[in-house]
Short mmCIF file of C-alpha atoms in Angstrom, two decimals:
data_model
loop_
_atom_site.label_atom_id
_atom_site.label_comp_id
_atom_site.label_asym_id
_atom_site.label_seq_id
_atom_site.Cartn_x
_atom_site.Cartn_y
_atom_site.Cartn_z
CA MET A 247 8.88 20.66 8.15
CA PRO A 248 6.31 18.00 7.05
CA PHE A 249 3.95 16.54 9.79
CA GLY A 250 5.49 13.38 11.60
CA SER A 251 8.73 13.39 9.63
CA GLN A 252 11.01 12.97 12.87
CA TRP A 253 12.62 9.58 12.54
CA PHE A 254 12.55 8.85 16.39
CA ALA A 255 8.79 8.30 16.08
CA VAL A 256 9.94 4.90 14.66
CA SER A 257 10.73 1.89 17.01
CA ALA A 258 14.39 1.59 16.96
CA GLU A 259 14.42 -2.14 17.43
CA PHE A 260 13.33 -2.99 13.94
CA GLN A 261 12.28 -0.90 10.97
CA PRO A 262 11.23 -2.31 7.50
CA THR A 263 14.21 -0.78 5.78
CA ASP A 264 16.53 -3.26 7.83
CA ILE A 265 15.34 -5.76 5.05
CA ALA A 266 17.01 -5.51 1.81
CA ASN A 267 15.35 -4.53 -1.46
CA CYS A 268 13.12 -2.12 0.23
CA GLN A 269 11.87 0.19 -2.50
CA TYR A 270 9.54 2.47 -0.65
CA TRP A 271 7.62 2.89 2.74
CA PHE A 272 4.69 5.03 3.57
CA ARG A 273 3.19 5.49 6.90
CA ALA A 274 0.44 7.88 7.88
CA ASP A 275 2.08 9.13 10.71
CA LEU A 276 5.30 10.02 9.09
CA GLY A 277 6.24 12.38 6.20
CA ILE A 278 2.80 13.81 5.75
CA THR A 279 2.39 17.45 4.34
CA LYS A 280 -1.22 18.68 4.72
CA ASP A 281 -3.19 21.73 4.78
CA GLY A 282 -5.38 23.21 7.77
CA SER A 283 -8.30 20.95 6.66
CA ASP A 284 -5.93 17.78 6.82
CA PHE A 285 -5.99 17.37 2.99
CA VAL A 286 -2.60 15.66 1.95
CA SER A 287 -0.41 17.18 -0.84
CA GLN A 288 2.73 15.19 -0.14
CA TRP A 289 3.53 11.72 1.42
CA ASP A 290 7.20 11.24 1.82
CA ASP A 291 9.03 7.96 1.23
CA GLN A 292 10.64 6.74 4.49
CA THR A 293 13.39 4.89 2.76
CA THR A 294 16.46 6.79 1.35
CA ASN A 295 15.14 6.20 -2.22
CA GLY A 296 13.21 9.50 -2.16
CA ARG A 297 10.00 8.27 -3.93
CA ASP A 298 7.78 10.66 -2.45
CA LEU A 299 4.00 10.90 -3.45
CA SER A 300 2.22 14.15 -4.33
CA GLU A 301 -1.01 15.50 -5.44
CA SER A 302 -2.03 19.23 -6.09
CA THR A 303 -5.81 18.69 -6.78
CA ASN A 304 -7.50 15.68 -5.84
CA LYS A 305 -6.03 15.36 -2.34
CA PRO A 306 -6.87 12.46 0.00
CA LEU A 307 -7.64 13.35 3.53
CA TRP A 308 -5.39 12.53 6.64
CA VAL A 309 -7.63 11.26 9.72
CA ASP A 310 -6.15 10.41 13.10
CA SER A 311 -6.67 7.55 15.25
CA LEU A 312 -8.51 5.15 12.79
CA ILE A 313 -6.90 1.99 13.72
CA ASN A 314 -5.17 1.29 17.36
CA SER A 315 -4.69 5.07 17.83
CA GLN A 316 -3.12 5.42 14.44
CA PRO A 317 -3.78 7.64 11.63
CA ALA A 318 -4.41 6.65 8.03
CA VAL A 319 -5.17 8.39 4.75
CA ARG A 320 -8.48 8.34 3.42
CA PHE A 321 -9.52 8.30 -0.30
CA ASP A 322 -13.05 9.20 -0.99
CA GLY A 323 -13.83 6.81 -3.90
CA SER A 324 -14.43 9.73 -6.24
CA ASN A 325 -11.44 11.31 -7.26
CA ASP A 326 -8.75 11.22 -4.55
CA THR A 327 -5.28 9.95 -5.54
CA ILE A 328 -1.87 10.54 -4.69
CA GLY A 329 1.49 9.11 -6.26
CA HIS A 330 4.57 9.44 -8.14
CA ASP A 331 5.07 8.75 -11.94
CA TYR A 332 9.03 8.28 -11.97
CA ALA A 333 10.17 6.53 -15.13
CA GLU A 334 12.07 3.65 -13.55
CA SER A 335 11.62 0.02 -12.96
CA TYR A 336 12.56 -2.14 -9.83
CA GLY A 337 12.02 -5.42 -12.00
CA ALA A 338 9.43 -8.24 -12.13
CA THR A 339 9.58 -9.71 -8.67
CA PHE A 340 7.67 -7.83 -6.11
CA HIS A 341 6.28 -8.08 -2.76
CA VAL A 342 4.08 -5.33 -1.13
CA PHE A 343 2.47 -4.99 2.42
CA GLN A 344 -0.68 -2.79 2.35
CA LEU A 345 -2.45 -2.02 5.62
CA PHE A 346 -5.67 -0.54 4.84
CA ASN A 347 -9.52 -0.61 5.13
CA SER A 348 -12.09 -0.84 2.44
CA VAL A 349 -14.53 1.82 3.62
CA SER A 350 -16.87 0.52 0.70
CA TRP A 351 -16.40 -1.87 -2.08
CA THR A 352 -17.30 -1.22 -5.76
CA ASN A 353 -16.24 -3.77 -8.55
CA ASN A 354 -13.26 -2.30 -10.51
CA ASP A 355 -12.14 0.21 -8.03
CA TYR A 356 -8.55 0.35 -7.10
CA VAL A 357 -6.45 0.42 -3.86
CA ALA A 358 -3.19 1.00 -5.55
CA ASN A 359 -1.12 0.66 -8.69
CA TYR A 360 2.62 -0.48 -8.55
CA GLU A 361 3.52 -0.67 -12.32
CA ASP A 362 5.16 2.21 -14.44
CA GLY A 363 2.27 3.25 -16.72
CA GLY A 364 0.84 -0.23 -17.24
CA ALA A 365 -2.12 -2.19 -16.62
CA ASN A 366 -1.15 -5.25 -14.66
CA GLY A 367 0.52 -4.19 -11.26
CA TYR A 368 -2.82 -3.30 -9.67
CA VAL A 369 -4.41 -4.30 -6.40
CA ARG A 370 -8.11 -3.59 -6.65
CA GLN A 371 -11.69 -4.57 -5.84
CA ILE A 372 -12.89 -6.78 -8.35
CA GLY A 373 -15.21 -9.75 -8.85
CA THR A 374 -17.49 -10.54 -5.83
CA SER A 375 -17.48 -8.41 -2.81
CA PRO A 376 -15.24 -8.04 -0.84
CA GLN A 377 -12.58 -9.49 -2.79
CA ILE A 378 -9.25 -7.91 -3.33
CA LYS A 379 -7.11 -9.11 -6.33
CA GLN A 380 -4.02 -8.36 -8.10
CA GLY A 381 -3.86 -7.64 -11.65
CA GLY A 382 -5.82 -6.09 -14.60
CA THR A 383 -8.96 -8.30 -14.98
CA ASP A 384 -11.37 -10.41 -13.10
CA ALA A 385 -10.03 -13.65 -14.29
CA ASN A 386 -6.90 -13.18 -12.25
CA VAL A 387 -7.10 -15.94 -9.36
CA ASN A 388 -5.48 -14.82 -6.29
CA PRO A 389 -8.41 -13.25 -4.41
CA VAL A 390 -8.51 -12.50 -0.51
CA SER A 391 -11.57 -11.15 1.37
CA LEU A 392 -10.96 -8.23 3.38
CA THR A 393 -13.85 -7.45 5.58
CA ILE A 394 -15.66 -4.25 4.55
CA GLY A 395 -15.18 -1.73 7.39
CA SER A 396 -11.99 -3.26 8.94
CA PHE A 397 -8.47 -2.82 8.44
CA GLY A 398 -6.18 -5.78 7.48
CA LEU A 399 -2.82 -6.42 6.03
CA VAL A 400 -2.82 -7.52 2.31
CA GLN A 401 0.32 -8.84 0.90
CA SER A 402 0.69 -9.02 -2.96
CA GLY A 403 3.42 -10.57 -4.53
CA PHE A 404 4.62 -11.56 -8.20
CA THR A 405 7.96 -13.50 -9.00
CA GLY A 406 7.68 -13.36 -12.79
CA GLY A 407 6.32 -16.04 -15.25
CA THR A 408 3.01 -17.16 -14.03
CA THR A 409 3.45 -17.01 -10.33
CA SER A 410 1.55 -14.45 -8.30
CA TRP A 411 -0.15 -14.42 -4.97
CA GLN A 412 -1.75 -12.67 -2.14
CA THR A 413 -2.12 -13.22 1.61
CA LEU A 414 -4.39 -11.64 4.05
CA ASN A 415 -2.88 -10.68 7.78
CA ASP A 416 -0.71 -13.62 8.52
CA GLY A 417 -2.38 -16.38 6.69
CA SER A 418 -1.57 -18.59 3.92
CA LYS A 419 -0.70 -17.63 0.30
CA VAL A 420 -3.72 -17.68 -2.11
CA THR A 421 -1.75 -18.47 -5.54
CA GLY A 422 -2.77 -17.71 -8.88
CA ALA A 423 -1.93 -16.76 -12.52
CA ASP A 424 0.24 -14.01 -13.59
CA PRO A 425 -1.62 -10.69 -13.28
CA GLY A 426 -2.53 -10.17 -16.65
CA GLY A 427 0.97 -9.97 -17.91
CA THR A 428 4.63 -9.27 -16.52
CA PRO A 429 4.51 -6.02 -14.73
CA ALA A 430 7.34 -3.64 -14.76
CA PHE A 431 7.25 -2.33 -11.17
CA GLY A 432 8.27 1.21 -10.81
CA GLU A 433 5.30 3.53 -10.02
CA VAL A 434 3.32 4.18 -7.02
CA ARG A 435 -0.15 5.57 -7.09
CA LEU A 436 -2.60 5.18 -4.31
CA GLY A 437 -6.33 5.41 -4.31
CA SER A 438 -6.59 4.72 -8.17
CA ASN A 439 -5.18 3.23 -11.21
CA HIS A 440 -2.32 4.62 -13.02
CA ALA A 441 -4.12 7.10 -14.97
CA GLY A 442 -5.69 8.34 -11.81
CA GLY A 443 -9.22 6.76 -12.45
CA GLN A 444 -11.57 4.29 -11.02
CA ASN A 445 -10.98 5.46 -7.51
CA GLY A 446 -11.29 3.40 -4.47
CA ASN A 447 -12.83 4.38 -1.11
CA VAL A 448 -10.12 3.19 0.96
CA GLU A 449 -8.12 4.17 3.95
CA ILE A 450 -4.42 3.53 3.90
CA ALA A 451 -2.31 3.43 7.08
CA GLU A 452 0.76 2.05 5.72
CA ILE A 453 2.51 0.65 2.48
CA ILE A 454 5.85 -1.08 2.28
CA GLY A 455 7.25 -2.30 -1.14
CA TYR A 456 10.00 -4.70 -1.90
CA SER A 457 11.69 -6.00 -5.03
CA ALA A 458 12.03 -9.27 -3.67
CA GLU A 459 9.75 -11.82 -2.16
CA ILE A 460 10.05 -11.40 1.74
CA SER A 461 10.39 -14.79 3.74
CA GLY A 462 11.78 -16.55 6.78
CA ALA A 463 13.14 -14.41 9.54
CA ASP A 464 12.41 -11.12 7.58
CA LEU A 465 8.84 -11.90 7.11
CA THR A 466 8.49 -13.04 10.64
CA ASN A 467 9.84 -9.55 11.74
CA LEU A 468 7.57 -7.69 9.35
CA LEU A 469 4.57 -9.59 10.57
CA SER A 470 5.45 -8.65 14.17
CA TYR A 471 5.86 -5.16 13.38
CA PHE A 472 2.45 -4.94 11.73
CA SER A 473 0.75 -6.79 14.55
CA ASP A 474 2.45 -4.94 17.32
CA ARG A 475 1.57 -1.43 15.71
CA TYR A 476 -2.06 -1.99 14.57
CA ALA A 477 -3.44 -5.00 16.64
CA ILE A 478 -5.12 -6.59 13.88
CA TRP A 479 -4.42 -10.22 14.88
#
């Protein structure tokens, strides 16, 4: 059985899958398959969609007690990556919640890719340190500044047309243009771009993706979930 796959480890009071349109959910204390040196070969999706992530060669490292006694998966910034390449699309509207730490910052390095084979559904370190932007080019204008060496919750959203945004922790939206085109969300690759390159030196504790913008009581519940679990604000 993969490490931490027991469902009873998650609070019964609220789970991210209680919210409609949850496409995937990865948490570093659940669904991890790792070897004796803690290198991760599979990270199981905690929804019922089965979008598990895998990597056989350039495996990231599972590290315990990195934030509020919780683990995270560390990507070395050289070649580490993990993902799935399913040929599918969840549509153009998207809202992804990413709890991670930029261990170091290098222009053009990636935190994650969420687009099926394309170049626009990225979350990356780009522009001026320590900016995190959504999209394929430096011109995309929805930056948030996640302090290097500190975990934070970066929300990245796109609603089609020319509307995109990012939010840091429980702050206000930073809105901008479209992320270089209309993404077809349908892939998950962490620690790199869709081709496994431009690898970011990041530690990822949790990622949850929805094919809808989350707002109102649902957003309140999600922010409380992250705050209670990781004590980041």
